[in-house]
mmCIF file of C-alpha atoms in Angstrom:
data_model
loop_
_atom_site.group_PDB
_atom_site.id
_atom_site.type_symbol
_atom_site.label_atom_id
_atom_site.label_comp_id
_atom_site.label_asym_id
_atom_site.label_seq_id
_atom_site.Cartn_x
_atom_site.Cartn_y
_atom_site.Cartn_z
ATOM 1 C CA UNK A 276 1.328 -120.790 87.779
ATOM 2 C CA UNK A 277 3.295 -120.349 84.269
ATOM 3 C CA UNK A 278 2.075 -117.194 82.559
ATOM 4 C CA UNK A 279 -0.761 -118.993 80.132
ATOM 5 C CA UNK A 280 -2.364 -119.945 83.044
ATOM 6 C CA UNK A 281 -2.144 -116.380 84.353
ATOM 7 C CA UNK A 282 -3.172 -114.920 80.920
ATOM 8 C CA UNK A 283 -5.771 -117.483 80.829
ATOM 9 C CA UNK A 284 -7.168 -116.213 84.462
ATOM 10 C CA UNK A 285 -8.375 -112.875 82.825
ATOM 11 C CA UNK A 286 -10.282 -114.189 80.153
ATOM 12 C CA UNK A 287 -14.167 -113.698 80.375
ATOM 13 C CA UNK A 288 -15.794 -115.845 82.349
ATOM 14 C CA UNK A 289 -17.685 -116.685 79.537
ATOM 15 C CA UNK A 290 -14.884 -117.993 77.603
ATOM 16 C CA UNK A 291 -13.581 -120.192 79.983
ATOM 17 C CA UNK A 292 -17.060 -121.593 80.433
ATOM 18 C CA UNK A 293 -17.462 -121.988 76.400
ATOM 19 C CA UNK A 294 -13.605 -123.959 77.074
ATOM 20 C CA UNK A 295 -15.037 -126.135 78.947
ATOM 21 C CA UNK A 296 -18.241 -127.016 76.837
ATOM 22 C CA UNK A 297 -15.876 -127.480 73.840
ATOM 23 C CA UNK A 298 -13.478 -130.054 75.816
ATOM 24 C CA UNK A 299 -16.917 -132.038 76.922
ATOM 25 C CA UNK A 300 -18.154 -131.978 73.518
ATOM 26 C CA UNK A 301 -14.850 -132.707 71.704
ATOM 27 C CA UNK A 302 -14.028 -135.712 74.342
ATOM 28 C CA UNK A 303 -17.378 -136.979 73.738
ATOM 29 C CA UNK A 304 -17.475 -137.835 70.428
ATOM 30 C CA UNK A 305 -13.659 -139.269 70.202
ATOM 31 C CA UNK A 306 -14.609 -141.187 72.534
ATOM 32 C CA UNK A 307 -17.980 -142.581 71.234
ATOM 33 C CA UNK A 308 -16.695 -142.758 67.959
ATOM 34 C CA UNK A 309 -13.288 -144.739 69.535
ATOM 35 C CA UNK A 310 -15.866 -147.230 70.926
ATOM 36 C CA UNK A 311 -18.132 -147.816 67.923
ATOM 37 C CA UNK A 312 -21.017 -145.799 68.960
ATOM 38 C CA UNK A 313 -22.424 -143.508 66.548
ATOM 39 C CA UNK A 314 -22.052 -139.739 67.247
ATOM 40 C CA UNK A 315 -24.487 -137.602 69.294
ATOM 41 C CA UNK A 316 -24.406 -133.974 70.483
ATOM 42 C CA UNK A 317 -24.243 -132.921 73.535
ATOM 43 C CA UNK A 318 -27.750 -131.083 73.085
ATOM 44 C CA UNK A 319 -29.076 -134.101 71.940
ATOM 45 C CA UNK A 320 -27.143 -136.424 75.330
ATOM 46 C CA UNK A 321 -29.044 -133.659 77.482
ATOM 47 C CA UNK A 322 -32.428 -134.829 75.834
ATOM 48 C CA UNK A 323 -31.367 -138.033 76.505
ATOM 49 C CA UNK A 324 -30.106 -137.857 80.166
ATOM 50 C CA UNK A 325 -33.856 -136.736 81.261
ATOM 51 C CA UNK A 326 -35.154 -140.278 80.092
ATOM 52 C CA UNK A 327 -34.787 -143.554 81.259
ATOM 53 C CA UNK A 328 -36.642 -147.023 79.971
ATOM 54 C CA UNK A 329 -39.890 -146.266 82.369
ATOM 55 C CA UNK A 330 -39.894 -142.347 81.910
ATOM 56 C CA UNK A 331 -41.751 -140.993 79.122
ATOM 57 C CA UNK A 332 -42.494 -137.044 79.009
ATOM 58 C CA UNK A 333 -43.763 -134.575 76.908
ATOM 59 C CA UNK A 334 -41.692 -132.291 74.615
ATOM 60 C CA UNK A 335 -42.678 -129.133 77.052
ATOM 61 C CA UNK A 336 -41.516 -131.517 80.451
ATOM 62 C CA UNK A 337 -38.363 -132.410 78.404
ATOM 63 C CA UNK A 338 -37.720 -128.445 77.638
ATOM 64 C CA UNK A 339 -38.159 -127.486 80.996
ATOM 65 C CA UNK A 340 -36.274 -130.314 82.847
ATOM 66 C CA UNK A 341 -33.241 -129.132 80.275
ATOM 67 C CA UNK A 342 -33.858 -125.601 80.709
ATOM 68 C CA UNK A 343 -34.278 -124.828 76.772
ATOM 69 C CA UNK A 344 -37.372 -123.308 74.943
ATOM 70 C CA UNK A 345 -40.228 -125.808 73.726
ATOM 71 C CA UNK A 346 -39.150 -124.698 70.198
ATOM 72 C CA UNK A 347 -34.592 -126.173 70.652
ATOM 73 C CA UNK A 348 -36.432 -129.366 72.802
ATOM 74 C CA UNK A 349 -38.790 -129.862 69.675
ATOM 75 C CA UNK A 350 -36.083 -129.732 67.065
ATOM 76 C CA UNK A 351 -33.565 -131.951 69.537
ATOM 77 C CA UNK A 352 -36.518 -134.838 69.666
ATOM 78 C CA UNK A 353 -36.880 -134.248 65.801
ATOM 79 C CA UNK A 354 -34.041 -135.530 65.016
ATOM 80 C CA UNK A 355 -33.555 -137.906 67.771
ATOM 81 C CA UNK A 356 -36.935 -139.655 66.455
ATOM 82 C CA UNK A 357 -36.131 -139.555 62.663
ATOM 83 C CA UNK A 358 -32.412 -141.020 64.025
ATOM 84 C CA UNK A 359 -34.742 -143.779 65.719
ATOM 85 C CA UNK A 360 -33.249 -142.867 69.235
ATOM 86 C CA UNK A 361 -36.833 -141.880 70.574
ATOM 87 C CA UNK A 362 -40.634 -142.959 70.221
ATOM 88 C CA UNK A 363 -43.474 -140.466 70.050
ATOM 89 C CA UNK A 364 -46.704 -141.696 71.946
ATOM 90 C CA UNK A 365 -50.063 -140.251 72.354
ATOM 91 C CA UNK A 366 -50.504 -138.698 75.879
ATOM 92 C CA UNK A 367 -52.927 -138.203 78.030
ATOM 93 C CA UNK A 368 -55.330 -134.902 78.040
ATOM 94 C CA UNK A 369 -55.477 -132.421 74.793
ATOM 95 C CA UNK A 370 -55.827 -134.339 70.965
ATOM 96 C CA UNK A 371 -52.247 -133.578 70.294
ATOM 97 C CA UNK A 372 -50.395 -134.198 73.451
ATOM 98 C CA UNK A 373 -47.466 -136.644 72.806
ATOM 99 C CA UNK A 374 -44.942 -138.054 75.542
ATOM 100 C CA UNK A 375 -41.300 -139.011 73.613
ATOM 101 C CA UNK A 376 -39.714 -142.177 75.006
ATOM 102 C CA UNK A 377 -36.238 -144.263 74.353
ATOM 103 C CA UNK A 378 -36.043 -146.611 72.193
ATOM 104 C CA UNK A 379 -33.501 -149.859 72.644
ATOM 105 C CA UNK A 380 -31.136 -147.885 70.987
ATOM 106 C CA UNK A 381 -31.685 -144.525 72.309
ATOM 107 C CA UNK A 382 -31.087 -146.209 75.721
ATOM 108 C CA UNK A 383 -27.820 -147.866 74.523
ATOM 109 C CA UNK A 384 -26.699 -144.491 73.183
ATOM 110 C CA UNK A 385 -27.792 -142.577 76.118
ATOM 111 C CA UNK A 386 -26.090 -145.232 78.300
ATOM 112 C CA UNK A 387 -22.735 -145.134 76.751
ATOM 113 C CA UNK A 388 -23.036 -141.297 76.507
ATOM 114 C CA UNK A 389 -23.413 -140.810 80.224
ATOM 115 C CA UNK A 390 -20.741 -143.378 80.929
ATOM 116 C CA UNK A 391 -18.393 -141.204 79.022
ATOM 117 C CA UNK A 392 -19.978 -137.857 80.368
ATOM 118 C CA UNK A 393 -19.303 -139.372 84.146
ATOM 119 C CA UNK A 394 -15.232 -140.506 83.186
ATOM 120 C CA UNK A 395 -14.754 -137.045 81.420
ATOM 121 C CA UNK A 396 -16.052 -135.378 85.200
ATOM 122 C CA UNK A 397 -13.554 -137.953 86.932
ATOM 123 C CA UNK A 398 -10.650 -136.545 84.495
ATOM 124 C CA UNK A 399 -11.986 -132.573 85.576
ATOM 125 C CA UNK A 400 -11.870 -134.329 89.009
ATOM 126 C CA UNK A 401 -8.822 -135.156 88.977
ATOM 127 C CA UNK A 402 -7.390 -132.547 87.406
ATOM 128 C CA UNK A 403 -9.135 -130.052 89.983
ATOM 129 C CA UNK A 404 -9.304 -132.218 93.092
ATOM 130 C CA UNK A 405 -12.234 -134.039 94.304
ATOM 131 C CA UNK A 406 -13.009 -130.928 96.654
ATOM 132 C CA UNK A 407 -12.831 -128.208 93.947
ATOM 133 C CA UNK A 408 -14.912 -130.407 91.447
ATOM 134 C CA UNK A 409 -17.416 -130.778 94.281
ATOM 135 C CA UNK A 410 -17.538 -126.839 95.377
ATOM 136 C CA UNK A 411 -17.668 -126.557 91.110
ATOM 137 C CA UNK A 412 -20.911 -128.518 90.960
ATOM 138 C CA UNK A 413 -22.195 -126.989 93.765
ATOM 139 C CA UNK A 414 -21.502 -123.103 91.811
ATOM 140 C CA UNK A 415 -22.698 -124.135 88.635
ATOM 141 C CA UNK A 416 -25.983 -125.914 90.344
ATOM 142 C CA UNK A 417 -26.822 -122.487 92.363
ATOM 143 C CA UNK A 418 -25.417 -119.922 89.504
ATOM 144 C CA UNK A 419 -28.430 -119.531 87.233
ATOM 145 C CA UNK A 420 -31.957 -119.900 87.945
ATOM 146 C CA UNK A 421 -33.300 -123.037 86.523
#
């Protein structure tokens, strides 16, 4: 180990963590924008990644699946509605009760969002070793209370 890498051992946790969320994000849109897509953020890919074509949910299911307040989820699906990426239906139960859904395009997007997510985690992969990406996952998934 050179003495960056040593230097870079001490750094708050918190830093390396923020690292990592800046290499996602940053590899993300090159690579969207390399294949054509339009942009999205990562906040917005997480809104996306807890709906499929048959799954509509509420703005309060969507915020607690991600782990965000109603207020961030309501802003996300804001935008991702006015971008035409999701449709707002009336739900079931109180007068204002609305369950957000992909569009076509929303699904395209998420699709080739996810795609890029999952060969970005085969790059960490292979950069860490299948094992230590595993036992990483596993960390991450038992760290914080959901």
């Amino acid at each position: 180990m050179d003495t960056g890498d040593h230097a870079d051992a001490n750094l708050p946790l918190l830093h390396l963590l923020q690292r990592g969320v800046r290499w996602f994000s940053d590899e993300l849109l090159g690579r969207l924008e390399a294949a054509g897509v339009d942009p999205i953020t990562p906040a917005h890919a997480t809104v996306l990644a807890h709906l499929d074509r048959e799954t509509s949910l509420s703005v309060a299911e969507l915020a607690r699946r991600a782990g965000v307040t109603r207020q961030t989820m309501h802003r996300a699906v804001t935008q991702l509605l006015a971008e035409g990426l999701l449709v707002s239906t009336p739900g079931p139960g109180f007068p204002r009760s609305t369950l957000i859904g992909l569009t076509d395009a929303g699904s395209l997007r998420r699709d080739a969002a996810l795609g890029i997510l999952h060969d970005l985690e085969q790059v960490l992969g292979s950069r860490l070793g299948p094992a230590a990406l595993t036992e990483l996952r596993d960390g991450l998934t038992r760290a914080w209370p959901r």
